CSV table of C-alpha atoms (C1' of nucleotides) in Angstrom, one decimal:
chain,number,residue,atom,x,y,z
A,293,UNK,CA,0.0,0.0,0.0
A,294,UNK,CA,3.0,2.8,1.2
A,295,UNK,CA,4.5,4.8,-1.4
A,296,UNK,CA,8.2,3.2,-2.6
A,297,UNK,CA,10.4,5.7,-0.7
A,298,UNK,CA,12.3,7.9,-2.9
A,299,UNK,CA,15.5,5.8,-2.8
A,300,UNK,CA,17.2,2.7,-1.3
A,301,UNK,CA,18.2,4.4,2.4
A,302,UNK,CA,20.7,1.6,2.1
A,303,UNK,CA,22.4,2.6,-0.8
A,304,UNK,CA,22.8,6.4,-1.3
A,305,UNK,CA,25.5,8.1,0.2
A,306,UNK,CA,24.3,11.2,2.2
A,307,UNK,CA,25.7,14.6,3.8
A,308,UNK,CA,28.5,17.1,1.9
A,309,UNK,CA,28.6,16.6,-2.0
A,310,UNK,CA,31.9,16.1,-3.8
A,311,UNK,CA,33.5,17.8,-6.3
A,312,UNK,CA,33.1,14.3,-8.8
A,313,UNK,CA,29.6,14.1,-7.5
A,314,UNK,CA,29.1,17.9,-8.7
A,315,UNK,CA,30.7,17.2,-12.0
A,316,UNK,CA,28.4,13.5,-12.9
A,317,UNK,CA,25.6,15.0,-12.0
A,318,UNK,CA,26.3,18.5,-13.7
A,319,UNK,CA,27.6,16.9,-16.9
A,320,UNK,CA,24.8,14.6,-17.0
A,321,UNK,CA,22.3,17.4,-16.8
A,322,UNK,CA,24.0,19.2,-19.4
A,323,UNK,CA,23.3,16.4,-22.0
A,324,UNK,CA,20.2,15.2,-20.7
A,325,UNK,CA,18.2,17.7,-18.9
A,326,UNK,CA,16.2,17.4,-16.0
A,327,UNK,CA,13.1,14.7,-16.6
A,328,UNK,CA,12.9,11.5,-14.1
A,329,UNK,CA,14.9,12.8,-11.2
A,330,UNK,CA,14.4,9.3,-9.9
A,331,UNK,CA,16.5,8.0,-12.7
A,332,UNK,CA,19.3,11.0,-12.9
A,333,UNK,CA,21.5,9.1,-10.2
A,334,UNK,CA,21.2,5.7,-11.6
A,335,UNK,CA,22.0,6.9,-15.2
A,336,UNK,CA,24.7,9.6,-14.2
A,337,UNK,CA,26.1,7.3,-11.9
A,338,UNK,CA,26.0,8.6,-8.5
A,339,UNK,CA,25.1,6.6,-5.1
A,340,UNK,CA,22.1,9.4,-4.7
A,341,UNK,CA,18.3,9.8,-4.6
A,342,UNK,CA,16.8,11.3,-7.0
A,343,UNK,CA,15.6,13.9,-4.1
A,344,UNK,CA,19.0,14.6,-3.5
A,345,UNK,CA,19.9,15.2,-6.4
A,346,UNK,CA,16.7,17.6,-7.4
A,347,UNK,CA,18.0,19.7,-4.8
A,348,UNK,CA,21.7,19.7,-5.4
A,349,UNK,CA,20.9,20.8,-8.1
A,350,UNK,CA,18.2,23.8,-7.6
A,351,UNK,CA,19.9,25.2,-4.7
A,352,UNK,CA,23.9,24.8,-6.0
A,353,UNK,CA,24.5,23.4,-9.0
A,354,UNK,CA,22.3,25.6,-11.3
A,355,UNK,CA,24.2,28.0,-13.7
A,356,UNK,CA,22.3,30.7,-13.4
A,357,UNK,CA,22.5,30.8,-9.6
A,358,UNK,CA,23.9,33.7,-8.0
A,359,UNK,CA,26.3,33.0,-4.6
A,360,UNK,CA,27.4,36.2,-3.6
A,361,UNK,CA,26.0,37.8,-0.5
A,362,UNK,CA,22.5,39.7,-1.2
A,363,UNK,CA,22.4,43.1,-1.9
A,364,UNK,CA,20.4,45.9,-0.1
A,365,UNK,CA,17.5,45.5,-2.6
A,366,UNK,CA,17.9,42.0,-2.3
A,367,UNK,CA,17.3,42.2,1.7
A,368,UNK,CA,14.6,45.3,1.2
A,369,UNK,CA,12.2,43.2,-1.3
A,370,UNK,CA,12.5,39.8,0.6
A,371,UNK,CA,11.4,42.1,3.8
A,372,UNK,CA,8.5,43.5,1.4
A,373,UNK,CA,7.6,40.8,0.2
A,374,UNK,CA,7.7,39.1,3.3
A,375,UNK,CA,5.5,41.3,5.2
A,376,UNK,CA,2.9,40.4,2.4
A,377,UNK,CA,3.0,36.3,1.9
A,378,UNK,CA,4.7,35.6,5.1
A,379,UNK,CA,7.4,32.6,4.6
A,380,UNK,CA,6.4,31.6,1.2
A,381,UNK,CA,10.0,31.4,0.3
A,382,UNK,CA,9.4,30.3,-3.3
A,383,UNK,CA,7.8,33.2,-4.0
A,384,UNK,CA,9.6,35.6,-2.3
A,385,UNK,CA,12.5,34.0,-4.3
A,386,UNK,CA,11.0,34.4,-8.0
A,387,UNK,CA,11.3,38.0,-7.7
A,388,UNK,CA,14.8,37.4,-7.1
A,389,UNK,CA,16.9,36.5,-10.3
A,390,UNK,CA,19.5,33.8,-8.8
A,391,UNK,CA,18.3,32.8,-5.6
A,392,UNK,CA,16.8,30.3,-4.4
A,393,UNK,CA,14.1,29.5,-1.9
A,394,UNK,CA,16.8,27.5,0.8
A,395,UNK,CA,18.7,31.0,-0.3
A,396,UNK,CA,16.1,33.2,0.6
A,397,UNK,CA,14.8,31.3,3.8
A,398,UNK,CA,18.7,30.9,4.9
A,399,UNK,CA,19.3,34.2,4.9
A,400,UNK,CA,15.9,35.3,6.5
A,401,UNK,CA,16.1,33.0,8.8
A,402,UNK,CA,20.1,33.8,9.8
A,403,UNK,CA,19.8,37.7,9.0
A,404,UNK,CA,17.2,39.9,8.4
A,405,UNK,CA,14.8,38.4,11.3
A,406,UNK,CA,17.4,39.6,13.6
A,407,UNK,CA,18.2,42.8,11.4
A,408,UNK,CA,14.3,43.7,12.0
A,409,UNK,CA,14.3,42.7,15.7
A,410,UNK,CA,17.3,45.1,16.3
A,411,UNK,CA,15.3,47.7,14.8
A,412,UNK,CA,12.8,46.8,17.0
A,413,UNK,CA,9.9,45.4,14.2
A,414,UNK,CA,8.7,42.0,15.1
A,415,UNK,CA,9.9,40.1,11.8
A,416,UNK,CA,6.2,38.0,12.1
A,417,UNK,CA,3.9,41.0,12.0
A,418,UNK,CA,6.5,43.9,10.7
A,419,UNK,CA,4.8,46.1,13.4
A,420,UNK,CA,7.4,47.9,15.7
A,421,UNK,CA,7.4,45.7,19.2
A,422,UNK,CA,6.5,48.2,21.1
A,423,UNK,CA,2.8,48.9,18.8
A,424,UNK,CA,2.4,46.0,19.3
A,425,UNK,CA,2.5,46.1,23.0
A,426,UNK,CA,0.6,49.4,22.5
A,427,UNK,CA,-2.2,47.4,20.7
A,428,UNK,CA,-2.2,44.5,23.5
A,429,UNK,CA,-2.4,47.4,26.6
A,430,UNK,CA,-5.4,49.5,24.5
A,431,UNK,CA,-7.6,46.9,24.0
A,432,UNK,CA,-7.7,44.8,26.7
A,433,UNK,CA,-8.9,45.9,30.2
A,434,UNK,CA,-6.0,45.9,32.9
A,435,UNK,CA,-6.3,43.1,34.4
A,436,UNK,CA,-5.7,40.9,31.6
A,437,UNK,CA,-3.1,43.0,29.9
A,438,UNK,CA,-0.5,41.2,32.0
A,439,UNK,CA,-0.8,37.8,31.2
A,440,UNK,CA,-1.6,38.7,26.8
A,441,UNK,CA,1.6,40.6,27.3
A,442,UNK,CA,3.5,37.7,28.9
A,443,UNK,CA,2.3,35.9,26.4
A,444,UNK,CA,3.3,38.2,23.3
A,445,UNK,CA,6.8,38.6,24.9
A,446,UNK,CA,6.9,34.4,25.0
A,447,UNK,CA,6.0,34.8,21.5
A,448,UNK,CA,8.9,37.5,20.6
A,449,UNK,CA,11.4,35.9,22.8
A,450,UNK,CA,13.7,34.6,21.1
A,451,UNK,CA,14.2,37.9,19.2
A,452,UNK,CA,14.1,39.6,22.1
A,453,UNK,CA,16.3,37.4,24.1
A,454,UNK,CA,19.0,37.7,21.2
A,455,UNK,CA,18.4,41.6,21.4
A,456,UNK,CA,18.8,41.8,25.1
A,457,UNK,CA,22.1,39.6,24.9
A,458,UNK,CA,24.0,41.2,22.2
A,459,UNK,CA,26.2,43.7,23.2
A,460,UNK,CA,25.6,45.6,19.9
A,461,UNK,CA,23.5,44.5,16.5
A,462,UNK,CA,25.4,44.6,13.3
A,463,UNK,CA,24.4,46.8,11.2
A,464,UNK,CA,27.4,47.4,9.7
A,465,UNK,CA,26.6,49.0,5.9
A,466,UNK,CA,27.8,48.4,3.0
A,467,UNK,CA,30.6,50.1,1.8
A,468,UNK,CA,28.3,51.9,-1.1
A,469,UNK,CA,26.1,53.3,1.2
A,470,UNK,CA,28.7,54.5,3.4
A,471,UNK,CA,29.6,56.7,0.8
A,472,UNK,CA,26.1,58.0,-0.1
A,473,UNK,CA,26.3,59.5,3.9
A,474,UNK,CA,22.7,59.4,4.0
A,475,UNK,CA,21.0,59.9,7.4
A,476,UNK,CA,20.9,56.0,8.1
A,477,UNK,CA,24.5,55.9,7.3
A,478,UNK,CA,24.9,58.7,10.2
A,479,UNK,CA,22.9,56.9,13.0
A,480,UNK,CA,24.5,53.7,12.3
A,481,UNK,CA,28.1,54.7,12.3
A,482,UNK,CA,27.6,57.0,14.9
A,483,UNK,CA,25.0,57.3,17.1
A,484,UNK,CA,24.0,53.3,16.6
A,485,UNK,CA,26.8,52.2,19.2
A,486,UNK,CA,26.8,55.0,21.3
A,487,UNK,CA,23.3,54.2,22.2
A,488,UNK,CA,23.0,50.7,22.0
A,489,UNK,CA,23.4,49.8,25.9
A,490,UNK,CA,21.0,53.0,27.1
A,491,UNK,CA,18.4,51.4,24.1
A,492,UNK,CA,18.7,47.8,25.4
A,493,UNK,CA,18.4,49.2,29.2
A,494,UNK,CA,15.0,51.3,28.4
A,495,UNK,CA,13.7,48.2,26.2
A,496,UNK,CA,13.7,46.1,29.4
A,497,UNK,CA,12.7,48.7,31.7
A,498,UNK,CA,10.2,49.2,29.5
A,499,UNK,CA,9.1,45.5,28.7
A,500,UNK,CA,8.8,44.8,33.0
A,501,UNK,CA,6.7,47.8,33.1
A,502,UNK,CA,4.3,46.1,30.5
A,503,UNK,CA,3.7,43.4,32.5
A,504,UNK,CA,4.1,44.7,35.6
A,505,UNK,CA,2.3,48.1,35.2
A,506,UNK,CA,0.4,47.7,32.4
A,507,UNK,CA,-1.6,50.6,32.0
A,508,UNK,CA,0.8,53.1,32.5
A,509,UNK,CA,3.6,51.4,29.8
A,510,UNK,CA,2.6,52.7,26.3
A,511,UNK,CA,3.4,54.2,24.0
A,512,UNK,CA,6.8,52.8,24.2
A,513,UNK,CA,7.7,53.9,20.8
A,514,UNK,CA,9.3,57.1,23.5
A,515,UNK,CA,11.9,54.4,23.8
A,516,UNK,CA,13.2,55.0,20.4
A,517,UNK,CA,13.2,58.7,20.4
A,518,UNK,CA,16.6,59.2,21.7
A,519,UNK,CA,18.3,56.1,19.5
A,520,UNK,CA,17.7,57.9,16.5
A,521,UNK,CA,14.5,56.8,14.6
A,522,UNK,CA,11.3,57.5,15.0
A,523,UNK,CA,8.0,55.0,14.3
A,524,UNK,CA,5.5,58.0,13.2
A,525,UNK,CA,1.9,57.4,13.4
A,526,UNK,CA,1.6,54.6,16.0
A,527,UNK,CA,-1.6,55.8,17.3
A,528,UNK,CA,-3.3,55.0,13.8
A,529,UNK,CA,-3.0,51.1,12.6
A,530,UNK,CA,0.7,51.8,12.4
A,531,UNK,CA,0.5,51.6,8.7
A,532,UNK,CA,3.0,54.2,7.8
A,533,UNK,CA,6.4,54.5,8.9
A,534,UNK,CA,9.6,54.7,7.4
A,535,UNK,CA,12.8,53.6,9.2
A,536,UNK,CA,16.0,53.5,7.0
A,537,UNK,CA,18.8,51.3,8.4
A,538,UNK,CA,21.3,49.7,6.3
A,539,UNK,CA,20.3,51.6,3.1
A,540,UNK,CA,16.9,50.1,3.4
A,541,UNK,CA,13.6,52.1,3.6
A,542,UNK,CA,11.4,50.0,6.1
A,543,UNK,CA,7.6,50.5,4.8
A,544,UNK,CA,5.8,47.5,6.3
A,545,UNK,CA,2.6,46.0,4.8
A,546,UNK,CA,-0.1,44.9,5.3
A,547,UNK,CA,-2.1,41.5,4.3
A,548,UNK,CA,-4.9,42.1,1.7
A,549,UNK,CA,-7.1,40.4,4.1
A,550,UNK,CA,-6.3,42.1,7.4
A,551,UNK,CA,-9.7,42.5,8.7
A,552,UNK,CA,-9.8,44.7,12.3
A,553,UNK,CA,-6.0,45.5,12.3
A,554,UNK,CA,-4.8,42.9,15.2
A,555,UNK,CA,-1.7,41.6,15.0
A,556,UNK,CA,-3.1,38.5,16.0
A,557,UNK,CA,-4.9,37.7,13.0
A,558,UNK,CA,-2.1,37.3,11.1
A,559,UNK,CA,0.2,35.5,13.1
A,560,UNK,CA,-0.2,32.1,15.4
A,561,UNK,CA,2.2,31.8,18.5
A,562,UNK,CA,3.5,28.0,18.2
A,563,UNK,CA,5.7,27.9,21.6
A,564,UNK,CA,8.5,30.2,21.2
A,565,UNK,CA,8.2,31.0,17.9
A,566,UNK,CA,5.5,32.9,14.9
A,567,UNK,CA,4.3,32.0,12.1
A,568,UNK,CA,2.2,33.4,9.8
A,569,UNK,CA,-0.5,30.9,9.1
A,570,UNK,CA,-0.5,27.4,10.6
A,571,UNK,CA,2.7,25.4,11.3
A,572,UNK,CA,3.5,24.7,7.7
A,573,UNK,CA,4.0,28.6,7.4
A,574,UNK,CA,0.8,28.6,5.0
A,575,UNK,CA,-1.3,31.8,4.9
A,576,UNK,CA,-4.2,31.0,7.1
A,577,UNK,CA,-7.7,29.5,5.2
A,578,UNK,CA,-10.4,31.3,5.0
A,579,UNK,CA,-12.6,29.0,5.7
A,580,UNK,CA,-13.1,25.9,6.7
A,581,UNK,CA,-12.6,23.2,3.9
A,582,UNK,CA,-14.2,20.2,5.7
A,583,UNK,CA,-12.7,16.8,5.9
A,584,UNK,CA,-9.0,16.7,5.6
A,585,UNK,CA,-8.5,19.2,2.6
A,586,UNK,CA,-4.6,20.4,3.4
A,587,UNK,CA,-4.3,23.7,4.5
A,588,UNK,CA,-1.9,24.6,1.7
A,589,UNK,CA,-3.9,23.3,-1.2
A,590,UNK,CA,-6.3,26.4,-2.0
A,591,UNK,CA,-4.1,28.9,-0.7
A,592,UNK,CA,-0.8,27.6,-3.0
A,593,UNK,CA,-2.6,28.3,-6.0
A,594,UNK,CA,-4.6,31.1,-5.4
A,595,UNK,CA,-3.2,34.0,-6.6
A,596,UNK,CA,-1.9,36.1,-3.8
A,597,UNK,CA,-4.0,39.3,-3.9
A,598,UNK,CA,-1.8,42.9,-3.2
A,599,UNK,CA,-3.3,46.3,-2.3
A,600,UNK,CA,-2.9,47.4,-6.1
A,601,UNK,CA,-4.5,51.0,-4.3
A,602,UNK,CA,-2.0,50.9,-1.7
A,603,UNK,CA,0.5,52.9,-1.1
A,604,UNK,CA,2.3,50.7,1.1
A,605,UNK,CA,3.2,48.5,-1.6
A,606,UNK,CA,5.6,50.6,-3.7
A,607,UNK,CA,7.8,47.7,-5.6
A,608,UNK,CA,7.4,48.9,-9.4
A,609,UNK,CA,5.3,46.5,-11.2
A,610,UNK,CA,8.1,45.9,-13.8
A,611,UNK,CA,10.8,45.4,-11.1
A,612,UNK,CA,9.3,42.1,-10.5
A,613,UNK,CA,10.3,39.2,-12.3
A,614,UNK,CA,6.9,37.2,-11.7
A,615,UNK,CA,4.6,40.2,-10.9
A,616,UNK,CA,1.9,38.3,-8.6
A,617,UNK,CA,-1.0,40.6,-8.7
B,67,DA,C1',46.6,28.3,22.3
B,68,DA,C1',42.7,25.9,23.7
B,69,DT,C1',38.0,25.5,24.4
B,70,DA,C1',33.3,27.0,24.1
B,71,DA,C1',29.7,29.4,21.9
B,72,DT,C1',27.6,31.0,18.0
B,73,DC,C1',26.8,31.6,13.2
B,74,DC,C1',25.8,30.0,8.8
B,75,DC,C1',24.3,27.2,5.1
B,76,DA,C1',23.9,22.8,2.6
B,77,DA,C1',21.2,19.0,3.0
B,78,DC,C1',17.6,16.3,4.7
B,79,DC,C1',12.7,15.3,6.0
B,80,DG,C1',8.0,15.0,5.4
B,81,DC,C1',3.8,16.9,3.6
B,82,DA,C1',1.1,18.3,-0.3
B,83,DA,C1',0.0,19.4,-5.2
B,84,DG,C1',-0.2,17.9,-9.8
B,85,DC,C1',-0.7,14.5,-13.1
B,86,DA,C1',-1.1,10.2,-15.6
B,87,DA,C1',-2.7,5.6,-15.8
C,209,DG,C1',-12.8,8.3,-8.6
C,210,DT,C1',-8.6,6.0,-7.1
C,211,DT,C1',-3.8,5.1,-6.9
C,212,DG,C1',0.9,5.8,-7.2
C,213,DC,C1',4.7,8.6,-8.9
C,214,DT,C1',7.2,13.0,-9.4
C,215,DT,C1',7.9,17.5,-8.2
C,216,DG,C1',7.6,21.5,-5.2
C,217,DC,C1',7.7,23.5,-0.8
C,218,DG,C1',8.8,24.9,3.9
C,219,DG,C1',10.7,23.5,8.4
C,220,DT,C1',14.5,21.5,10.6
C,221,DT,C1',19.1,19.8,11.5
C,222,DG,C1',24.2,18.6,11.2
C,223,DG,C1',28.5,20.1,11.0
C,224,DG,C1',32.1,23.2,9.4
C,225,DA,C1',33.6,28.0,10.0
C,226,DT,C1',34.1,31.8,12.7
C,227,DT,C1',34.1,34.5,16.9
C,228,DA,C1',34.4,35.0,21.9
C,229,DT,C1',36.3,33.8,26.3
DNA sequence: AATAATCCCAACCGCAAGCAA
DNA sequence: GTTGCTTGCGGTTGGGATTAT
């Protein structure tokens, strides 16, 4: 009844790819194409599974792959684009000519998420921490404030933990936009590490008073005032504001489907860690499909619907390689 | 210099979609 | 409509490289 696995587990090698395994299964390609992955190892002659293979190939192998570091576009339209579909990697990486998904995840997963946490954004919701906070103290009476802001900070934890424990967060820019001596370039160089331990010190003076005072704690976007940047318009849905760091304008989105403006109806809490949508990091259904329809089957191919009237979403049509509207 | 801690990325795993028989 | 295979995808992990102590 069960599926044939992939491949023999007895007989393919695993782990770190050689150099001869590169070349067989590169040369092979080259003559043959791509068709029957299950067959590519036995016919090139490698001790692989097909799977295997696939991927050395997609994610290495691929001519057209770029393995450089990614630029500051690069970074700015995988946070765009992540603030829209969430960790839909694949699409997030057609935009980019070169990557890859594993490329794109990789470097989210290693960079960026702690790039927006030390700017204080939560990387799940792009909203600054601290509206966040803002939104959890407003709309709750007192009493419960305390234990939905425990929660949210079990939630952020790990970002915040890693903010709290660095001495400093590298922002180091690039050498291009050092040049350009834009204001970014300023606060980072300079005012960036001269703040960093009175910034850390007020975020956790300021994250004890949200749970242990909760109704006097917010706005704690004051927090940020002397660091350097300002979150304008928190008091609004906290659609609109700009925070350049690294050569990067930071304009979060928002999801088409946002319906009352919580955070929490667009990102789960799964034990220390968000996701947007359910574990699988699918966008959540909107409805219920009865039965055991996958959560990712409707929402993969559905298109994924942008603001086209938005102003938030200000990638050029044309700069995309696989425009998605 | 040695060791520990952390970072980073290639590779793996398992689920789900698509398709053909 | 069902079954089984291939492919695509996102989450997770192993281990080498780098940095800190």
């Amino acid at each position: 009844m069960g599926r044939i696995p992939c491949c023999e587990k007895d007989n393919v090698k695993r782990g770190q790819w050689t150099p001869e395994e590169d070349n067989k299964l590169s040369s092979y390609i080259a003559q043959h194409g791509t068709r029957n992955w299950r067959l590519i190892p036995k016919n090139a002659g490698l001790q692989r599974c097909g799977k295997s293979c696939r991927l050395r190939w997609t994610n290495y192998l691929r001519p057209d792959l770029k393995h450089g570091q990614f630029s500051d576009a690069e970074e700015q339209t995988i946070v765009k684009l992540h603030s829209i579909v969430g960790n839909r990697w694949s699409i997030i990486a057609a935009q980019l000519p070169g990557r890859t998904d594993n490329d794109v995840k990789n470097h989210w997963n290693t960079k960026l998420k702690k790039k927006l946490s030390g700017m204080g954004i939560d990387p799940v919701t792009h909203k600054p921490f601290s509206h966040l906070m803002a939104e959890i103290a407003t709309t709750l009476e007192p009493p419960q404030v305390a234990h939905l802001a425990e929660a949210a900070l079990g939630c952020f934890k790990d970002e915040m933990l890693h903010l709290l424990t660095k001495r400093r967060v590298d922002f180091q820019l690039q050498q291009s936009n050092a040049a350009i001596g834009n204001a970014a370039a300023t606060y980072i160089n300079g005012k960036q590490e001269e703040h960093d331990d009175d910034t850390i010190e007020k975020i956790k003076l300021g994250l004890s008073r949200a749970i242990q005072e909760p109704d006097v704690l917010l706005p704690m976007n004051k927090l940020w005032d002397s660091a350097g940047p300002t979150f304008s318009n928190l008091s609004g849905n906290c659609s609109a504001f700009s925070f350049p760091v690294s050569g990067f304008q930071y304009e979060p989105l928002t999801f088409s489907n946002e319906r009352d403006g919580s955070p929490w109806n667009q990102s789960m809490c799964t034990g220390s860690t968000c996701t947007v949508g359910d574990r699988q990091g699918r966008l959540p259904e909107k409805e219920e499909n009865g039965g055991e329809s996958r959560a990712g089957k409707e929402i993969r191919n559905e298109p994924i619907v942008f603001n086209s009237d938005s102003d938030l979403w200000d990638l050029p049509s044309d700069e995309l390689m696989h425009p998605i509207v």
